[in-house]
Structures are given as C-alpha cells and as structure tokens.
Short mmCIF file of C-alpha atoms in Angstrom, two decimals:
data_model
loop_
_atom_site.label_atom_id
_atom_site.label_comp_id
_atom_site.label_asym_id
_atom_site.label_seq_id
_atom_site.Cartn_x
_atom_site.Cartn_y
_atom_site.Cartn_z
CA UNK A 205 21.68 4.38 4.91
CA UNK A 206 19.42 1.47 6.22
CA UNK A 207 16.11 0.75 4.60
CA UNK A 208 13.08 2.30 6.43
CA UNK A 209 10.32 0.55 7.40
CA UNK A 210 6.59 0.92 9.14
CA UNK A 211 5.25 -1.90 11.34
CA UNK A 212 1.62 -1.98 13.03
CA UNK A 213 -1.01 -4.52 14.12
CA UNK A 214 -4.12 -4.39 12.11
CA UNK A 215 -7.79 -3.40 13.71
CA UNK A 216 -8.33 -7.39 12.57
CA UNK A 217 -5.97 -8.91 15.03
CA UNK A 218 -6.45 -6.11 18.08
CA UNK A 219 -10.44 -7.21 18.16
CA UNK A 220 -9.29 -11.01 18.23
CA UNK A 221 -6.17 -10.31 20.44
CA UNK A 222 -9.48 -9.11 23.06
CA UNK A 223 -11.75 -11.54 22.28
CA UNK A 224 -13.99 -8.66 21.06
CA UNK A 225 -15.70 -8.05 17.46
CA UNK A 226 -14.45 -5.81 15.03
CA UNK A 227 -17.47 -3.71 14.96
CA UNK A 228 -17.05 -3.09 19.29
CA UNK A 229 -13.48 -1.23 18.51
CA UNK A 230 -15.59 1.68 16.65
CA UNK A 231 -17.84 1.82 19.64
CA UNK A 232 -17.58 0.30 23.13
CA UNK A 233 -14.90 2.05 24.91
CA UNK A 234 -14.44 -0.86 27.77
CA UNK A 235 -13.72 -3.34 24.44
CA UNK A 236 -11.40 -0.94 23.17
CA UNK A 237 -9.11 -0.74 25.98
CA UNK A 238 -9.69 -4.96 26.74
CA UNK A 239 -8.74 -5.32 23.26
CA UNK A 240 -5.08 -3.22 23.06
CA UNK A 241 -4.13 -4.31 26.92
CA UNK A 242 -4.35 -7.74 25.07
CA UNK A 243 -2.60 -6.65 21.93
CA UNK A 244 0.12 -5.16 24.07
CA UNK A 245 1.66 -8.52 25.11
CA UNK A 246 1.61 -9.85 21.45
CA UNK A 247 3.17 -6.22 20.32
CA UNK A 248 6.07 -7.51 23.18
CA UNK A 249 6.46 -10.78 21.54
CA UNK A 250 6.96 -9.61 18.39
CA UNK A 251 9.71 -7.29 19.52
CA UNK A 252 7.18 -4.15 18.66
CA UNK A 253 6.51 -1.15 21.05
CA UNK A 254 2.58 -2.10 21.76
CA UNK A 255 0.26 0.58 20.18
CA UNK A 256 -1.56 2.77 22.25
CA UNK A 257 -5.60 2.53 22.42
CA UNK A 258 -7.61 4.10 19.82
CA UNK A 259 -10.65 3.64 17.66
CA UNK A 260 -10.63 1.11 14.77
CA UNK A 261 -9.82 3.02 11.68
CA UNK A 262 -12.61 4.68 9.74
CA UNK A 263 -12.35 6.49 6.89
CA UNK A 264 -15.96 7.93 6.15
CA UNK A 265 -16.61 10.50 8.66
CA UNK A 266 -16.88 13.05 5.64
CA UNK A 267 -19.01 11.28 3.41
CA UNK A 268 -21.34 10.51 7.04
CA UNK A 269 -21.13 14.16 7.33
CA UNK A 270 -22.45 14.83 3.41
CA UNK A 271 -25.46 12.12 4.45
CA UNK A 272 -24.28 8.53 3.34
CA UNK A 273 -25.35 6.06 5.61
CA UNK A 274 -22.65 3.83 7.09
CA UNK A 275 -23.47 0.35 7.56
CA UNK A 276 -21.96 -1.62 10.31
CA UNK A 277 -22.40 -4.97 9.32
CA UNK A 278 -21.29 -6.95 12.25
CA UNK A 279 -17.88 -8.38 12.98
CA UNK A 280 -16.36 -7.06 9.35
CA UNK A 281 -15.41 -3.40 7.94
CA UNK A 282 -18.19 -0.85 7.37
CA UNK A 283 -19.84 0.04 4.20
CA UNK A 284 -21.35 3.21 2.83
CA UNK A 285 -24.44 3.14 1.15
CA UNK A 286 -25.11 5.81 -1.72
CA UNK A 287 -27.08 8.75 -1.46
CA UNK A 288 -27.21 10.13 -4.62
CA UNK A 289 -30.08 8.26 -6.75
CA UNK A 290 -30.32 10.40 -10.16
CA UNK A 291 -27.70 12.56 -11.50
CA UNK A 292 -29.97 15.81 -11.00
CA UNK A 293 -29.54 14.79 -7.25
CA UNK A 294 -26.32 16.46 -7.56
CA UNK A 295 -27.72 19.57 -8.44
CA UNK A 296 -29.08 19.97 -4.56
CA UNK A 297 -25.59 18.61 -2.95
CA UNK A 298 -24.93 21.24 0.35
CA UNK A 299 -22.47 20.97 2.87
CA UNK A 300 -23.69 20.82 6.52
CA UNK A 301 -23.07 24.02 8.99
CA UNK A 302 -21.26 21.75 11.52
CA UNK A 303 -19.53 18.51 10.24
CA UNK A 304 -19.26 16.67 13.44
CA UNK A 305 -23.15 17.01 14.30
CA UNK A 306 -24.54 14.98 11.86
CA UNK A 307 -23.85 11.47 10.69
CA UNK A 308 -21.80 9.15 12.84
CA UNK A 309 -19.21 11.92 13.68
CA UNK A 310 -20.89 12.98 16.94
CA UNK A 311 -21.26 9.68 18.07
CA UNK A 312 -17.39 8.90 17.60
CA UNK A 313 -16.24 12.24 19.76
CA UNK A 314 -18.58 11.07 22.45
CA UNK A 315 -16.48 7.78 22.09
CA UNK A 316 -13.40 9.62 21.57
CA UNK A 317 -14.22 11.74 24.96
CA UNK A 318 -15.35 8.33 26.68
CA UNK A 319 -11.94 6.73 25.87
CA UNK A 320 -10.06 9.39 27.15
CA UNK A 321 -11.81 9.58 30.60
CA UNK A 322 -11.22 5.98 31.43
CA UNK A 323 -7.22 6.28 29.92
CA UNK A 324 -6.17 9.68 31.63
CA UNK A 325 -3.30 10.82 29.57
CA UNK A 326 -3.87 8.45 25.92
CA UNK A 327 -5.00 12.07 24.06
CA UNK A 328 -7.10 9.29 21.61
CA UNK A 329 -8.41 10.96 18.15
CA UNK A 330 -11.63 10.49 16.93
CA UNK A 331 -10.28 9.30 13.56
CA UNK A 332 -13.03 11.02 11.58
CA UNK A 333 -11.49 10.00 8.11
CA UNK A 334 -11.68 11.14 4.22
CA UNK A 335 -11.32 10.16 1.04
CA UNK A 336 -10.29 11.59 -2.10
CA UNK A 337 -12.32 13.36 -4.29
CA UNK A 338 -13.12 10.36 -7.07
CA UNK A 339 -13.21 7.86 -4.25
CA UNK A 340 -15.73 10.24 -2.35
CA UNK A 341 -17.85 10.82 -5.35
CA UNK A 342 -18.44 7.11 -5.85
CA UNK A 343 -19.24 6.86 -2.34
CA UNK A 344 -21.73 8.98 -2.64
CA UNK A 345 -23.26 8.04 -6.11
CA UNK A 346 -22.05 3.97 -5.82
CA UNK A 347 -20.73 2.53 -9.52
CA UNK A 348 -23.21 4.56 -11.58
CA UNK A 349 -20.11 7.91 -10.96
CA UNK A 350 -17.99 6.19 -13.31
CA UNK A 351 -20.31 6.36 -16.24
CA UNK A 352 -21.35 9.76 -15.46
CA UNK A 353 -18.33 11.46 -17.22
CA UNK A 354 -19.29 10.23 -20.22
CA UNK A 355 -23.35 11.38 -19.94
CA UNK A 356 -23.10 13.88 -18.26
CA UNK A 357 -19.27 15.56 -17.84
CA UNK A 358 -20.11 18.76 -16.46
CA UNK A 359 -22.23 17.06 -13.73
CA UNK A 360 -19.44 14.65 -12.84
CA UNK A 361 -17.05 17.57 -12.32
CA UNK A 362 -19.88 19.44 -10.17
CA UNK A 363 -19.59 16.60 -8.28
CA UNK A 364 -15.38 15.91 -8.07
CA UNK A 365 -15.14 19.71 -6.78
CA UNK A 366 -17.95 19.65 -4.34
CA UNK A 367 -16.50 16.55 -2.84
CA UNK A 368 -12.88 17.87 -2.97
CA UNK A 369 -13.73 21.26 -1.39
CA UNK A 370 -15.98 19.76 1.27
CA UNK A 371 -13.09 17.45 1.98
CA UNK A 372 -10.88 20.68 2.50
CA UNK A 373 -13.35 22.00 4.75
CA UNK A 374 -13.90 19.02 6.69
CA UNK A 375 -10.17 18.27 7.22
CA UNK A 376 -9.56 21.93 8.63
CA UNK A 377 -12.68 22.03 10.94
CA UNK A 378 -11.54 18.42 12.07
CA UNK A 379 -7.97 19.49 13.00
CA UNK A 380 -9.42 22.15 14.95
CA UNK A 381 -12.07 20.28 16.84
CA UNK A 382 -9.50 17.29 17.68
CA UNK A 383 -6.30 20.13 18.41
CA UNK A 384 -7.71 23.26 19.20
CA UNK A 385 -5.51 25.05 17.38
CA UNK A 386 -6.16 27.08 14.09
CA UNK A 387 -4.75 24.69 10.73
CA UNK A 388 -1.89 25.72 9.58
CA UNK A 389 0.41 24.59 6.34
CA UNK A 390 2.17 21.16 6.10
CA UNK A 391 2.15 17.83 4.85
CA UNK A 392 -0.92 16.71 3.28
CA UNK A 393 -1.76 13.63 2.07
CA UNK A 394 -4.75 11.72 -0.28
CA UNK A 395 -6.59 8.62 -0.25
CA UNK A 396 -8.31 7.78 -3.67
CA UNK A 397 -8.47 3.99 -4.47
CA UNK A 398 -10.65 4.65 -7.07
CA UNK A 399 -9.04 7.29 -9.38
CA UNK A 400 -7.24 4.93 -11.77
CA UNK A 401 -10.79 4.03 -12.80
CA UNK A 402 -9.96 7.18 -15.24
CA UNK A 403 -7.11 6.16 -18.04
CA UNK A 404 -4.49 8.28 -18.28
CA UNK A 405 -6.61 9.83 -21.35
CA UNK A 406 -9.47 11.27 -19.19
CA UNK A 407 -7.00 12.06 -16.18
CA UNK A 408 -6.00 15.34 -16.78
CA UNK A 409 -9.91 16.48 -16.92
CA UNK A 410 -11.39 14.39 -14.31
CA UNK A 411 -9.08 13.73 -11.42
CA UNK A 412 -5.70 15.82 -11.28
CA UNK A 413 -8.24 19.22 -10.83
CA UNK A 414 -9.67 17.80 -7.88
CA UNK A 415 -6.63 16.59 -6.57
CA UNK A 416 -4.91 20.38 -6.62
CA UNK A 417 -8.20 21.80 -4.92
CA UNK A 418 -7.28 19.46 -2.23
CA UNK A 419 -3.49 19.85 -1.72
CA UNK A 420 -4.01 24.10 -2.14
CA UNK A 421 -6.51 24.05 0.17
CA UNK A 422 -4.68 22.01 2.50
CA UNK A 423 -1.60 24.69 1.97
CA UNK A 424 -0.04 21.42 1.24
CA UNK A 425 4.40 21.98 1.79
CA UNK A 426 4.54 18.57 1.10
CA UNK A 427 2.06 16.16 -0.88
CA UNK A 428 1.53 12.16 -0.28
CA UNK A 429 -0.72 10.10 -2.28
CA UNK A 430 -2.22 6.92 -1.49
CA UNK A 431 -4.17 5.27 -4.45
CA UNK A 432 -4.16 1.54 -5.32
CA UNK A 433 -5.83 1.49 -9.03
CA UNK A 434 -3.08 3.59 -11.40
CA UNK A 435 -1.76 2.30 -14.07
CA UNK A 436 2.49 2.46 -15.27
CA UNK A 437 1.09 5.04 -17.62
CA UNK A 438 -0.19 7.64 -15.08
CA UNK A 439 2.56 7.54 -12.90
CA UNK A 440 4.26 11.09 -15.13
CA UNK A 441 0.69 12.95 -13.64
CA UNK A 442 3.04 12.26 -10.43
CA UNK A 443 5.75 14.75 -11.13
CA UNK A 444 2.50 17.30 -13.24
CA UNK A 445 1.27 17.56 -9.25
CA UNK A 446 4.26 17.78 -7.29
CA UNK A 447 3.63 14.38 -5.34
CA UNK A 448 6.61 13.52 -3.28
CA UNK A 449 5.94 10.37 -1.90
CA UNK A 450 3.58 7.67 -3.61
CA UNK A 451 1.82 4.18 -1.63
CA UNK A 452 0.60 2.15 -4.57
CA UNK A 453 -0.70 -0.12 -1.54
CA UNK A 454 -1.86 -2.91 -3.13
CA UNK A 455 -2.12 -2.14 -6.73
CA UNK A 456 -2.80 -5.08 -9.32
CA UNK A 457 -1.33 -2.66 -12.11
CA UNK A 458 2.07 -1.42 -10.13
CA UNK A 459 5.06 -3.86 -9.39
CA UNK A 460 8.23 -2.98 -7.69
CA UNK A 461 10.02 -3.29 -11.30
CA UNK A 462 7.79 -0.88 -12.85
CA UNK A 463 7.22 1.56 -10.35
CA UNK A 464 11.40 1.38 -10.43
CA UNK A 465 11.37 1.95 -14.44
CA UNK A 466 8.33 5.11 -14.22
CA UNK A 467 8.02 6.04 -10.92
CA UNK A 468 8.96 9.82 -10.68
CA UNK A 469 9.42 10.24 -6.80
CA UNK A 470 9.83 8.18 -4.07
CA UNK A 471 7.20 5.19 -3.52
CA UNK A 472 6.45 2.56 -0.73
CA UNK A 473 6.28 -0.66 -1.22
CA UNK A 474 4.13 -3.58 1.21
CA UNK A 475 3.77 -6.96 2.11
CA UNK A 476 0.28 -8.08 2.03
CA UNK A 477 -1.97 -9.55 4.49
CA UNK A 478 -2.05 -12.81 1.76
CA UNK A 479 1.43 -13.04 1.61
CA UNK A 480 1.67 -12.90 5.55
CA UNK A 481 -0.88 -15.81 5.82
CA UNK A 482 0.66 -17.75 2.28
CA UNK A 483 4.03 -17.81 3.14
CA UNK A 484 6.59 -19.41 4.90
CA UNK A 485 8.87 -17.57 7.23
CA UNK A 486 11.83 -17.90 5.13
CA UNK A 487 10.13 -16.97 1.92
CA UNK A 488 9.23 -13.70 3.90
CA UNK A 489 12.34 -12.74 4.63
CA UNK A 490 13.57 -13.14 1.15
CA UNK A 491 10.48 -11.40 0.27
CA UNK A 492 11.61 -8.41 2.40
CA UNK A 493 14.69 -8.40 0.56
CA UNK A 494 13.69 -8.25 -3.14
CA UNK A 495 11.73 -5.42 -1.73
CA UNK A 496 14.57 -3.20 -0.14
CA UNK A 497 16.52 -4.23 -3.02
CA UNK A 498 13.97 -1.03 -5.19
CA UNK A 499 14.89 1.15 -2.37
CA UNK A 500 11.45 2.59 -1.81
CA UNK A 501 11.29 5.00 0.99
CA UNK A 502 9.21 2.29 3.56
CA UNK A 503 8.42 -1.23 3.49
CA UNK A 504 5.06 -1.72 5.11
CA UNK A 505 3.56 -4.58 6.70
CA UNK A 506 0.87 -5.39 9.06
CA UNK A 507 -0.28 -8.36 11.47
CA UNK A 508 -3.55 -9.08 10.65
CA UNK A 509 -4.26 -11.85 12.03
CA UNK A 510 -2.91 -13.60 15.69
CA UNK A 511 -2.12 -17.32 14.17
CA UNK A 512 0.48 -15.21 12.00
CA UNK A 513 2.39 -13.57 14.92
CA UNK A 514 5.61 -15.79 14.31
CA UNK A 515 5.82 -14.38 10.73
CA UNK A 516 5.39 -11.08 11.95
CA UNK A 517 8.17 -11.11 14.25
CA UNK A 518 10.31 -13.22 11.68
CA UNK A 519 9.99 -10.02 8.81
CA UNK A 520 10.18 -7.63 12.06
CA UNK A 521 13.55 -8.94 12.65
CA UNK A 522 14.70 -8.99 9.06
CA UNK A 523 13.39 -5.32 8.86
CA UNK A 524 15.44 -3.90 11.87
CA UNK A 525 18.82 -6.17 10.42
CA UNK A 526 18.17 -4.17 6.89
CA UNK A 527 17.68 -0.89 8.92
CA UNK A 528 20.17 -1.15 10.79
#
C-alpha cells in the first residue's frame, strides 16, 4: 500500500497568486474569485487539481459569536482580542440565541451568499471555524487562563465546559445553517494548540473532560485531534479518549521517532512552510522519504508562498511516486 498524502495551496500564496491582500480573501468576493482564477494556473503547473474558490480560512467564528473581537490587521492573519477581564467575568458567560447574528458570522454568510451568486454552482462554505475547548478559553481570557487553574480551579473548569458545550452547539447549528439538513453522527474532529500548556499531571482534570463533552456531543463515530503543544508523555491520554487519528502539526515536543516509539494510533506527519522556503529540492525529496519511512497515515504539505512553486511540484512528484 502506497503512502497517502494531502497537498493544498495556502491562503498566503492564493492572495499573492491575485495580486490581492490577505485580509480581501475574508471579504471582497470579486478578490476572491481574481485570486483562485490566478491560483488555478499555478495549481496546473504544479501538477495539482486547482482548488475551487472559497473564503480564507478562519477559525474564530465561535469565539466572535461568544463576543471576542477579531482584529483584522491588514495583509496578515487575524487576531482575537480577550473579553474576559477578571475571573468573576466568567461568572456572567451566556451563549447567544442565534450564533450567526452576532460577531463577524453574519457578515461572512453575506460573503458566503455573495460568492455563490457570482460562481453559480461553487456551493462555497462560510468557514465559520472553532477551536477546542483550552484553546477557546484562552481566547477568550488571553494568557492570564493558564494561571487560573491554579487560583481559581473550579472557575477554570466553569470556563473549559462552557466553551466546550458552546462549541457543540455552535458546530450543530452551523452544519445546519451551511447544509440544511438536521446533524447527524460521524467523524468529528478538534483543534486545541494550546492544551499541552497542561502537563500530563494536570491533564486528566483540566483538558481530557472537555475534550469528551465535545466528541459526545458531536456523536463523534470517529475522533481526530489536531493539537501542536503535547508532550511524548501525553500521547497514552490518546488511547484514554479513543482518538484515532492524531496531527501533531508542528509540534516542537513531537518528532517522527517519538511519535513512532509512543504514539498509540495513527498520526500525520508535515513538511513545514520553513522547510519549503530552507531547502533545496533534493533535500525535500529525501525529506519526504524519512517521513514515509514512520508510515503515518498522511504526509502534509502546503505552498505558501509563489517563489517556492518549483519545490512544491518537486515533493508533489515524489509524493505521487511513493503513492503510487
């Protein structure tokens, strides 16, 4: 069996592909469509089908929703800014009645709807986006969340389960908007960066809880995590939850020898954006080989950037060889 693998061209390149700015893919519809007609013709030289016109990724639709400003700060990704000041603020934390009428949500369906008009048939998303429940509640509180378990446990937890049940309700009401259909069980997946910020010590209390109110009230069948910050020593809490399939992305803690060694279900593995733009061609390829070697269940890699388009297509074609 060949060695799987998951190509795409990253928001990054699409806005300079167009000669646009990052910040025009989440809104301007006619920049949008400039920008991935452009892309298209780079996806050909690659030897990649060309991806179809959507808006630039955003993952804090939810936390918009729950009343964190997002700051767009020009041509670069968007940050946002805490809403919870003082730990008693948590105390007065309420879901909105309608998710997708507050925050920036309503202005990315009007997008969304605007995008689809001018592209009869492209069925775009609105990409409202979550994150997991630690990563949410340090959204919402910035860096002072992480020394709330220790001054204040029981408000930290208030805080972990509001944000992972509010994520469960957004998810649902978004498949419904975006589908119209009712949700019903499958694979679900999480996003939290920021829960190796607990050691493996304070995991069990403070982060595998909040995970299980997500995946149960997803009606998870199968469960993916995403999280770029664990450590070799929390990788058993992988088999505790039932995860069957694991993206350490770009963890600092997590090579491909020790995710090998502790690992307890199938994991991806990636080639970075710095190793596209440090590396030679050849060294690439090689790269891409040491990789597969682990047998992780995808290699990932992205083109970020147009000047490295020749690597791109260089690991593309090592990729479909391995595959094949």
């Amino acid at each position: 069996m060949g060695q799987n693998y998951t190509f795409g061209i990253a928001d990054t390149a699409v806005a300079r592909y167009g000669g646009v700015t990052l910040d025009d893919l989440y809104w301007n519809t006619g920049a949008i469509l400039k920008a991935f007609d452009a892309t298209a013709q780079a996806a050909e030289r690659i030897g990649s089908p060309p991806p179809k016109p959507r808006l630039a990724g955003f993952s804090y639709g939810h936390v918009s929703a729950l009343g964190c400003e997002i700051a767009f700060p020009g041509d670069s990704e968007p940050k946002p800014l805490p809403r919870i000041r003082t730990p008693s603020d948590i105390d007065n934390l309420r879901a909105p009645r309608d998710y997708f009428a507050v925050g920036t949500n309503p202005r990315r369906l009007r997008v969304r709807d605007e995008l689809n008009r001018l592209r009869p048939g492209l069925n775009a998303g609105a990409c409202l986006g979550v994150e997991g429940p630690v990563t949410t509640a340090a959204l919402l509180m910035g860096q002072d969340f992480f020394i709330l378990p220790y001054e204040d446990p029981a408000r930290a937890k208030k805080l972990l389960e509001f944000s992972a049940r509010s994520a469960v309700e957004f998810i649902r009401a978004a498949y419904e908007l975006e589908t119209g259909k009712a949700w019903k069980a499958g694979a679900a997946g999480i996003c939290d960066d920021f829960a190796g910020m607990f050691p493996p010590a304070m995991f069990d209390e403070f982060v595998l809880p909040y995970w299980e109110i997500y995946y149960d009230g997803l009606e998870a069948t199968r469960r993916h995590l995403h999280s770029e910050l664990l450590r070799e020593a929390h990788l058993s809490r992988l088999k505790q939850l039932r995860i069957e399939a694991f993206d350490p992305s770009a963890d600092q803690f997590l090579d491909p020898p020790s995710l090998a060694r502790s690992c307890p279900c199938p994991f991806q593995l990636r080639i970075q954006s710095w190793h596209m733009r440090d590396m030679k061609p050849a060294e690439l390829k090689t790269m891409y080989e040491r990789l597969a070697s682990y047998r992780p269940y995808t290699i990932s890699f992205y083109l970020t950037w147009p000047q490295d388009e020749g690597k791109a297509a260089a690991i593309l074609e090592k990729a479909k060889e391995i595959a094949a």
